[in-house]
Structure formats: structure tokens, C-alpha cells
PDB file of C-alpha atoms in Angstrom:
ATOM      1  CA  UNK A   1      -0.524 -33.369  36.703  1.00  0.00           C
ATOM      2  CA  UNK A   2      -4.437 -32.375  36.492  1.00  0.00           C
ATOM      3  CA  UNK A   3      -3.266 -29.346  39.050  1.00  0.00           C
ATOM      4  CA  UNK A   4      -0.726 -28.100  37.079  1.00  0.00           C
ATOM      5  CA  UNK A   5      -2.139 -28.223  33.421  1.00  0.00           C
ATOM      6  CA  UNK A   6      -5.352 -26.817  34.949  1.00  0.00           C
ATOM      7  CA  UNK A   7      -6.346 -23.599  32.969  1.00  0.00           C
ATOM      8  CA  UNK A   8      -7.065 -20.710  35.485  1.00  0.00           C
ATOM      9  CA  UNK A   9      -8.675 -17.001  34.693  1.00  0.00           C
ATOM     10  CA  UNK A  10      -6.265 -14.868  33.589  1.00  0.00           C
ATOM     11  CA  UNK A  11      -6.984 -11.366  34.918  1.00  0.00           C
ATOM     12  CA  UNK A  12      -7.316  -8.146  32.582  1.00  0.00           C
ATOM     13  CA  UNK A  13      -8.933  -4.761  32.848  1.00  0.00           C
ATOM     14  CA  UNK A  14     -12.162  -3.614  31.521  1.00  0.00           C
ATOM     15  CA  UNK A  15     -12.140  -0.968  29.210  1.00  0.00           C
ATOM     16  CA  UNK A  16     -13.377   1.340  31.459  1.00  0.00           C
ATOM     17  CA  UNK A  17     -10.800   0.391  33.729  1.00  0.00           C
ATOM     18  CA  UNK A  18      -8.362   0.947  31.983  1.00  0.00           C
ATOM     19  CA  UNK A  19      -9.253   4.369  30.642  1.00  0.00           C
ATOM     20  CA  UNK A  20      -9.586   5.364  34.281  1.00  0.00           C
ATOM     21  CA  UNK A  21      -6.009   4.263  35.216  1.00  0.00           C
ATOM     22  CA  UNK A  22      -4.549   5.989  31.961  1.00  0.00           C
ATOM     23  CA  UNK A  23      -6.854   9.401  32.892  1.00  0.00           C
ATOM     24  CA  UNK A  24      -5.186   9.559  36.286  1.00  0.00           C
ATOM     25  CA  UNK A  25      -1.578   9.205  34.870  1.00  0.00           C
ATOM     26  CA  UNK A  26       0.313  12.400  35.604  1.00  0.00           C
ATOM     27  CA  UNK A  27       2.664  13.889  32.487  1.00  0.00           C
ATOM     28  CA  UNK A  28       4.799  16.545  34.158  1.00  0.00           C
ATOM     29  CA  UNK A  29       7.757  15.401  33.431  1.00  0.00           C
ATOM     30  CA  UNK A  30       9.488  13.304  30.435  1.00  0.00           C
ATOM     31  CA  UNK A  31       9.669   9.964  32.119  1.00  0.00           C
ATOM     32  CA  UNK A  32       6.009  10.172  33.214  1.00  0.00           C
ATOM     33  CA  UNK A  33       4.721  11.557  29.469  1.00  0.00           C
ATOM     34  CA  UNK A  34       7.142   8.507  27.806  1.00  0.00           C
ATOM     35  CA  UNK A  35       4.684   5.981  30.083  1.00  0.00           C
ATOM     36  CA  UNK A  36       1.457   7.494  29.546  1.00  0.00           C
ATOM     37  CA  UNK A  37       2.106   7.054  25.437  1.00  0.00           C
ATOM     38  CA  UNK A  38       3.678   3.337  26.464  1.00  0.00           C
ATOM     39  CA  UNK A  39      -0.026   2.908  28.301  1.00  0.00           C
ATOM     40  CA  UNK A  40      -1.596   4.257  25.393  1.00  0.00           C
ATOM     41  CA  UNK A  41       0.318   2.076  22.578  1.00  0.00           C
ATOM     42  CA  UNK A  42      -0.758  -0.906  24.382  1.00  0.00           C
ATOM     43  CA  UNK A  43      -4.123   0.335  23.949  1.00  0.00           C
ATOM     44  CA  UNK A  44      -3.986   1.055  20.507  1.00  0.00           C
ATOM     45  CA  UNK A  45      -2.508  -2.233  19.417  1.00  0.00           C
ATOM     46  CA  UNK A  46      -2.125  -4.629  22.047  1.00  0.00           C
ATOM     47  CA  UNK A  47       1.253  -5.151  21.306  1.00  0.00           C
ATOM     48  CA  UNK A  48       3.670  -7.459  23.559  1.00  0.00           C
ATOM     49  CA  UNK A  49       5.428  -5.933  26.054  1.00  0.00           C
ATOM     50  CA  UNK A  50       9.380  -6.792  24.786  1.00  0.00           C
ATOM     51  CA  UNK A  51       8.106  -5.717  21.268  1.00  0.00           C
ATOM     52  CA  UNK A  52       6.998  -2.559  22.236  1.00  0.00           C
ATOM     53  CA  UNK A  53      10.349  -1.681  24.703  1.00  0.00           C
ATOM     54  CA  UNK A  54      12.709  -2.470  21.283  1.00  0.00           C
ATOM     55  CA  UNK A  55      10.607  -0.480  19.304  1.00  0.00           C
ATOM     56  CA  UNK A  56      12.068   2.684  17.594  1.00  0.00           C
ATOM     57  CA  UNK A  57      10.743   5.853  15.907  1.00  0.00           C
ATOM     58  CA  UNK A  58      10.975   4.132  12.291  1.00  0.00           C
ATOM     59  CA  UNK A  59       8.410   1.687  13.111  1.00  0.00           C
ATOM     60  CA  UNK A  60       5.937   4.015  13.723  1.00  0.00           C
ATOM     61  CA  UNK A  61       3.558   5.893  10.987  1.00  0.00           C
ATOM     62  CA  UNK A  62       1.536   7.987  12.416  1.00  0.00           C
ATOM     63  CA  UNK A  63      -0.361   8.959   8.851  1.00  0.00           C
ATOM     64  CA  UNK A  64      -1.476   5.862   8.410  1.00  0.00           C
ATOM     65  CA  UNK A  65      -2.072   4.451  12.250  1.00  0.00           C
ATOM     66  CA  UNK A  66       0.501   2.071  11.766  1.00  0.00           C
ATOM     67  CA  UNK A  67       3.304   0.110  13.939  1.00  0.00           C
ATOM     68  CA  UNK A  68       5.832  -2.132  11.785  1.00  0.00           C
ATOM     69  CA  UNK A  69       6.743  -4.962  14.040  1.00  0.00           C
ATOM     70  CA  UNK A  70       9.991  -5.644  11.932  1.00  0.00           C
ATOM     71  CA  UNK A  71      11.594  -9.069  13.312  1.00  0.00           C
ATOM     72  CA  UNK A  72      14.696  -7.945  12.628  1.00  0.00           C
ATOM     73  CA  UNK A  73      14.899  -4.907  14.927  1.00  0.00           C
ATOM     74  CA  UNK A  74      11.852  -5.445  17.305  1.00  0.00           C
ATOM     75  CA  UNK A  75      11.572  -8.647  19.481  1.00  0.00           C
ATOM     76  CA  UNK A  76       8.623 -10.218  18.507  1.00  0.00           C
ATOM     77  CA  UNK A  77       7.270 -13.902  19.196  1.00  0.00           C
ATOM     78  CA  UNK A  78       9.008 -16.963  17.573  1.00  0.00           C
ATOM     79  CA  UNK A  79      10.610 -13.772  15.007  1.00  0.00           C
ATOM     80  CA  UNK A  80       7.623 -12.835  13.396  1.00  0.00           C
ATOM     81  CA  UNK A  81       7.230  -9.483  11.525  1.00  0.00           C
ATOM     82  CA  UNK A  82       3.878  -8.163  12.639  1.00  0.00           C
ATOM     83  CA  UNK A  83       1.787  -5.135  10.814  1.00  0.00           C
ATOM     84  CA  UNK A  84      -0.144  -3.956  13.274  1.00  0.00           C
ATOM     85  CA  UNK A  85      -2.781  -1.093  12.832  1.00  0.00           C
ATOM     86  CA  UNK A  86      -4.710   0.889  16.012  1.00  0.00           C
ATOM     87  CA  UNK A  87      -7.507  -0.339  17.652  1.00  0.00           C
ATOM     88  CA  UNK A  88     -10.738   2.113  17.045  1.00  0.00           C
ATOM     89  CA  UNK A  89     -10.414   2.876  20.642  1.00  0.00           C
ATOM     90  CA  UNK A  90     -10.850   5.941  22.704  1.00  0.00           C
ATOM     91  CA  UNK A  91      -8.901   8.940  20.959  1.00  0.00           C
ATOM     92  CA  UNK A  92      -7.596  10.086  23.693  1.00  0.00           C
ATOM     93  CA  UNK A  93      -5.062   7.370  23.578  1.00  0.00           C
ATOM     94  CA  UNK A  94      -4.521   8.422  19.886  1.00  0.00           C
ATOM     95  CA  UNK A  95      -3.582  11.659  20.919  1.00  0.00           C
ATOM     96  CA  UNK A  96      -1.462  10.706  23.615  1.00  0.00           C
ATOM     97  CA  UNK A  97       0.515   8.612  21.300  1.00  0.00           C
ATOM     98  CA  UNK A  98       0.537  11.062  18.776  1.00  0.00           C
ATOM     99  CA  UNK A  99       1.816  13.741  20.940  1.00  0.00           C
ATOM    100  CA  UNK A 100       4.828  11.755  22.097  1.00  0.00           C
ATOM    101  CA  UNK A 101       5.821  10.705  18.818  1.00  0.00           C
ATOM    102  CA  UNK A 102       5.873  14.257  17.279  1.00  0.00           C
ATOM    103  CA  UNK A 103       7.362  15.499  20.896  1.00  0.00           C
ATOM    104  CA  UNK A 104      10.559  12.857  20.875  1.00  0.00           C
ATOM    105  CA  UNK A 105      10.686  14.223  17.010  1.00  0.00           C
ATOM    106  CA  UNK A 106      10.330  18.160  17.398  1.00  0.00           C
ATOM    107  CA  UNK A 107      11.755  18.712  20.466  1.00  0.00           C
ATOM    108  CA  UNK A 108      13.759  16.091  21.476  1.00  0.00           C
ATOM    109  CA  UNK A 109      15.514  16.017  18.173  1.00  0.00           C
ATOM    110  CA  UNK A 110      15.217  12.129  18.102  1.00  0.00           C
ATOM    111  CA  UNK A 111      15.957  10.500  14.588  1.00  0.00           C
ATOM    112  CA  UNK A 112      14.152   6.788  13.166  1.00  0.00           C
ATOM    113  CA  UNK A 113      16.510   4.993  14.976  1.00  0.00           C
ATOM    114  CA  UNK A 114      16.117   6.262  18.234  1.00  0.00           C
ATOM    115  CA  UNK A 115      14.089   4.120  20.920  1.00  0.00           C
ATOM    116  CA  UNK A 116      10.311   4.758  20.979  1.00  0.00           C
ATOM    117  CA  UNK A 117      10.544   4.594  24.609  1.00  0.00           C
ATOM    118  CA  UNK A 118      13.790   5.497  25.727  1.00  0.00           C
ATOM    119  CA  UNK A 119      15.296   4.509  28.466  1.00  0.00           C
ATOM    120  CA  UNK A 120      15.731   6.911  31.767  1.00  0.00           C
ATOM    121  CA  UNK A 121      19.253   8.856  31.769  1.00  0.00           C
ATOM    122  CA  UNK A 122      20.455   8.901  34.908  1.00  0.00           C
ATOM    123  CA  UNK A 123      23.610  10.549  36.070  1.00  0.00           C
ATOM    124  CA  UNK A 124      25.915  11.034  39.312  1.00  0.00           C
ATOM    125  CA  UNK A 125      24.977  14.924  40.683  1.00  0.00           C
ATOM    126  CA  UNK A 126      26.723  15.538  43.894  1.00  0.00           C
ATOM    127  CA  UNK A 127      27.312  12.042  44.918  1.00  0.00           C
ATOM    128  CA  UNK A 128      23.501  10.602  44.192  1.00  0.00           C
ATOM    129  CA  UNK A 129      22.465   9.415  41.083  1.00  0.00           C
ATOM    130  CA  UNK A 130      18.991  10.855  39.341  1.00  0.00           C
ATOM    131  CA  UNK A 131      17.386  10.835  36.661  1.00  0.00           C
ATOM    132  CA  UNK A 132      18.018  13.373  34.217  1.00  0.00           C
ATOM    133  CA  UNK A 133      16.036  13.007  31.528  1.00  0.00           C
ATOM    134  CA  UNK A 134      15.757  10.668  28.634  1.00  0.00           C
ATOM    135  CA  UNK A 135      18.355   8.310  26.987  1.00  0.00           C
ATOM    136  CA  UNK A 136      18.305   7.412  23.382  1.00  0.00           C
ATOM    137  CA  UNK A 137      18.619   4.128  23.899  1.00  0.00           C
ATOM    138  CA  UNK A 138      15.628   1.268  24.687  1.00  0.00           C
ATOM    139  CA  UNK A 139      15.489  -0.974  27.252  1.00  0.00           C
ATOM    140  CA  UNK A 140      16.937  -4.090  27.207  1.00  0.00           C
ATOM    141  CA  UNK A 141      13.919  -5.503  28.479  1.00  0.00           C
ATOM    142  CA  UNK A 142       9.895  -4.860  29.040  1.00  0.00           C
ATOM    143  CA  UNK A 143      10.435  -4.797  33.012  1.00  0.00           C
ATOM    144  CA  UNK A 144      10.180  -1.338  33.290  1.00  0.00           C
ATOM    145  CA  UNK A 145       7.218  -0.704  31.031  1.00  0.00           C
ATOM    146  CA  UNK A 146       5.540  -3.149  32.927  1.00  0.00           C
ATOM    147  CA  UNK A 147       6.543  -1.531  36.211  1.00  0.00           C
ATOM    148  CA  UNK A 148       5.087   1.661  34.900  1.00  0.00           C
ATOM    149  CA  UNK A 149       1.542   0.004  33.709  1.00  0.00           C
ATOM    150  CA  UNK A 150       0.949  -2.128  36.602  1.00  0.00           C
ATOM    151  CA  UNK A 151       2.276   1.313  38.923  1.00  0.00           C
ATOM    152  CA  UNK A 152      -0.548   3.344  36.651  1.00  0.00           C
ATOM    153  CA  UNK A 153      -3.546   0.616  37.832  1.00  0.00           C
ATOM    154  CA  UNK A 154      -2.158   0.499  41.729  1.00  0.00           C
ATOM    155  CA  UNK A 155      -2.687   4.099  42.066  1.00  0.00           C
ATOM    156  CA  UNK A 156      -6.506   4.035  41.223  1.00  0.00           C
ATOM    157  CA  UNK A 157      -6.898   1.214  43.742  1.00  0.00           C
ATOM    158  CA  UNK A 158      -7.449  -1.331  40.756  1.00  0.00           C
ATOM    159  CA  UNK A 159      -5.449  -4.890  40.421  1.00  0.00           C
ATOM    160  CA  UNK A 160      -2.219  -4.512  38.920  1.00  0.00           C
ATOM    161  CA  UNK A 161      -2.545  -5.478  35.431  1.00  0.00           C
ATOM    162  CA  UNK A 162       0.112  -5.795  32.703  1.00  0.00           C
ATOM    163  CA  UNK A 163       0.201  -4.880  29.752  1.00  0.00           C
ATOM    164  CA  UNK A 164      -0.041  -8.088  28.176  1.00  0.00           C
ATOM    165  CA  UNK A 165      -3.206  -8.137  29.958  1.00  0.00           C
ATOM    166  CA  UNK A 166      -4.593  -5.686  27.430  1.00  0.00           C
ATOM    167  CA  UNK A 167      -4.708  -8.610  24.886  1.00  0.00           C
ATOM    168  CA  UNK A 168      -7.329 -10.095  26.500  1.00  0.00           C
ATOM    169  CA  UNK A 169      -9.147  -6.530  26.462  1.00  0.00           C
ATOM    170  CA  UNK A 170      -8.879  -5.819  23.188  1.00  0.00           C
ATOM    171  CA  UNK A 171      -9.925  -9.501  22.172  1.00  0.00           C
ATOM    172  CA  UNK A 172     -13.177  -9.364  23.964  1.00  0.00           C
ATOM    173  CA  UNK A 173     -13.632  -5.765  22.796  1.00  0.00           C
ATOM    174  CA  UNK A 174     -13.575  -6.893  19.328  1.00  0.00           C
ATOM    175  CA  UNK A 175     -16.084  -9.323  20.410  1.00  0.00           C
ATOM    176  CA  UNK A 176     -18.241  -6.212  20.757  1.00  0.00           C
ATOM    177  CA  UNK A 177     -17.529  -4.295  18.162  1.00  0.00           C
ATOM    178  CA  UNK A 178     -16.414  -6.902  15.250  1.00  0.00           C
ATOM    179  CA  UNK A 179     -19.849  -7.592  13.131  1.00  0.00           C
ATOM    180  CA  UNK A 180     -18.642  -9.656  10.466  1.00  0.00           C
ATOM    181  CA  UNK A 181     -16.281 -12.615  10.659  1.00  0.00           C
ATOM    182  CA  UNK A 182     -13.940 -11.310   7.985  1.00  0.00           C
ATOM    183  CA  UNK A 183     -13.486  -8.180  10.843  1.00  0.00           C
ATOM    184  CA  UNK A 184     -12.761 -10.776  13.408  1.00  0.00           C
ATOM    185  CA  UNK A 185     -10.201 -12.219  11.425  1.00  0.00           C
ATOM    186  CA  UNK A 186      -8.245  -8.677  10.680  1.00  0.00           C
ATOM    187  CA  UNK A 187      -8.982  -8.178  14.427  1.00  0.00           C
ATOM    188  CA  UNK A 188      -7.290 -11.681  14.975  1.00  0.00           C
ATOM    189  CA  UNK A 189      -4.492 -10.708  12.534  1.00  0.00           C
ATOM    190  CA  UNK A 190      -3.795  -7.065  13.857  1.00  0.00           C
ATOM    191  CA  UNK A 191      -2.911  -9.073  17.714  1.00  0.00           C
ATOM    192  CA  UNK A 192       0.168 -11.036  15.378  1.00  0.00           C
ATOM    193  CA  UNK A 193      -2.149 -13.927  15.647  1.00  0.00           C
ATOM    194  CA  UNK A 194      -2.151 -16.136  11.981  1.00  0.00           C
ATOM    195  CA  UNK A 195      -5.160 -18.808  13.300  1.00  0.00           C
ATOM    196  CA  UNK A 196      -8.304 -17.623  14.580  1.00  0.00           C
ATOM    197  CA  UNK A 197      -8.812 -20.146  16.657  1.00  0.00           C
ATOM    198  CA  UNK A 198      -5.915 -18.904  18.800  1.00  0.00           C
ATOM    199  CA  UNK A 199      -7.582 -15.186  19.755  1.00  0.00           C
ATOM    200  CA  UNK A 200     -10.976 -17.148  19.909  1.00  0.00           C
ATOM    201  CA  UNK A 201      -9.323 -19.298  22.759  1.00  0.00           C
TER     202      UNK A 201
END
């Protein structure tokens, strides 16, 4: 019983680490720009994996740095609606994010209810299928997202983290950068957590 309640490290990425991995992301192509702003949101807000694949283009506000975890659309924890504001982290993940939004909206033609991250089209050419280009549709899960940010670590030769990982990141970054307890708390409140005492721990 003592084995299996036993608490063990759970791995995560410095910051530094993780900029590096996000750096060395390519963005030729749609699928591979749709990751590097998935890698980026995570950044920005720590957000849960299966929140962020059901997310779509109405939850966003770009103005205002916001992401509108609505229960009723996105699947949050225990069905909590979650307002969630970026991170001050590096802008370059701003930008990225930023870029993708107004890309999906300008020249992809995609509306509010279109997915955030779409899922990959993929259609039968000459007997194979490939990918095509991009669906309007989310995923039904987070599996591929995380495929994509653990992928994005492996190929700098770093452990592959998740994106859930990034929790931890952010929570010890705010550790850093958090003077006041009050900030702490917002901190706290921006990861969807209500007690204190649960980012603390």
C-alpha cells in the first residue's frame, strides 16, 4: 500500500527547455504551424490538454489575452468554466498564437465555431490516404496534441514531456516571478485552480 500511494517526481521542462523545443519546431506546412500555436497555448496558459483539443475560435480573444474555458463546449475538469488569461511569458509564443488565430481567420476562412486546432483532413489520392490539409472539426481527444508536444521535445534530444507537464512549469515560474501573495493567488486562479493550497502542492 506504502508503494503504491508513494508520491514520485513528476517530470516537466524548464523554461529554457521548453523554449528550445518550441524554437526548433518547423512551420512549413499547416499541420506543423497548427502544433507550434498548440505548443505555444500551453505556454501561455497552461491549459489541460482535452480542454485545449475542444477548444474553438470563439473562446479565444486575442485583444484582451484571453481563453474562455466555457464548460459547456470545452472539456474541462469536474465541468468547470475556467477564465484563463496568458502567462507574461516569452512573446514569441504570443506571436505564434496570435498568428494562427488571425491565419485560421483570414485565410482559412474559419468562423467562431470552428476548432482551434483542427483536426488533420486526410483523404484517399490514388489508393493511399494523406493528409490534405486541415479539417474543421477538433479532435475527439488530446492524443494527438500530445503526440505533437512530446514529438517537439524528442527531436532536441530532451525527455518527452506533455503538455500537462507545463503546469508544473508555469507553477514554479510564478514562484519566480509572483511578488505578492494576492499575484500568487490570480496565478493560482488563472491554472483553473479555486484553493491555493492545491498549485502550492
Amino acid at each position: 500500500a506504502r508503494i503504491a500511494h508513494a508520491e514520485r517526481d513528476i517530470p516537466y521542462p524548464s523554461m529554457e527547455q521548453a523554449r528550445h523545443a518550441f524554437q526548433a519546431m518547423p512551420s512549413a506546412t499547416d499541420i506543423e504551424k497548427r502544433d507550434r500555436a498548440a505548443f505555444a497555448l500551453f505556454m501561455l496558459t497552461g491549459i489541460r490538454d482535452g480542454a485545449a483539443a475542444s477548444l474553438r475560435l470563439k473562446h479565444v480573444n486575442l485583444e484582451e489575452g484571453h481563453i474562455f474555458q466555457d464548460a459547456r463546449d470545452v472539456k474541462t475538469k469536474n465541468g468547470k468554466t475556467i477564465n484563463t488569461w496568458f502567462y507574461p511569458v516569452d512573446a514569441e509564443y504570443r506571436e505564434c498564437f496570435d498568428t494562427w488565430v488571425r491565419y485560421l481567420r483570414a485565410e482559412k476562412l474559419f468562423g467562431d465555431a470552428d476548432a482551434l486546432f483542427p483536426k488533420t483532413l486526410i483523404e484517399n489520392r490514388a489508393g493511399r490516404f494523406k493528409a490534405v490539409g486541415l479539417s474543421h472539426d477538433p479532435y475527439a481527444n488530446a492524443s494527438k496534441l500530445n503526440d505533437a508536444i512530446r514529438c517537439a521535445f524528442a527531436m532536441v534530444q530532451l525527455p518527452e514531456y506533455t503538455p500537462h507537464s507545463f503546469r508544473k512549469t508555469l507553477t514554479l515560474y510564478g514562484n519566480e516571478v509572483c511578488t505578492t501573495l494576492e499575484e500568487y493567488k490570480a496565478w493560482s486562479l488563472n491554472l483553473g485552480h479555486e484553493n491555493l493550497a492545491t498549485t502550492v502542492s
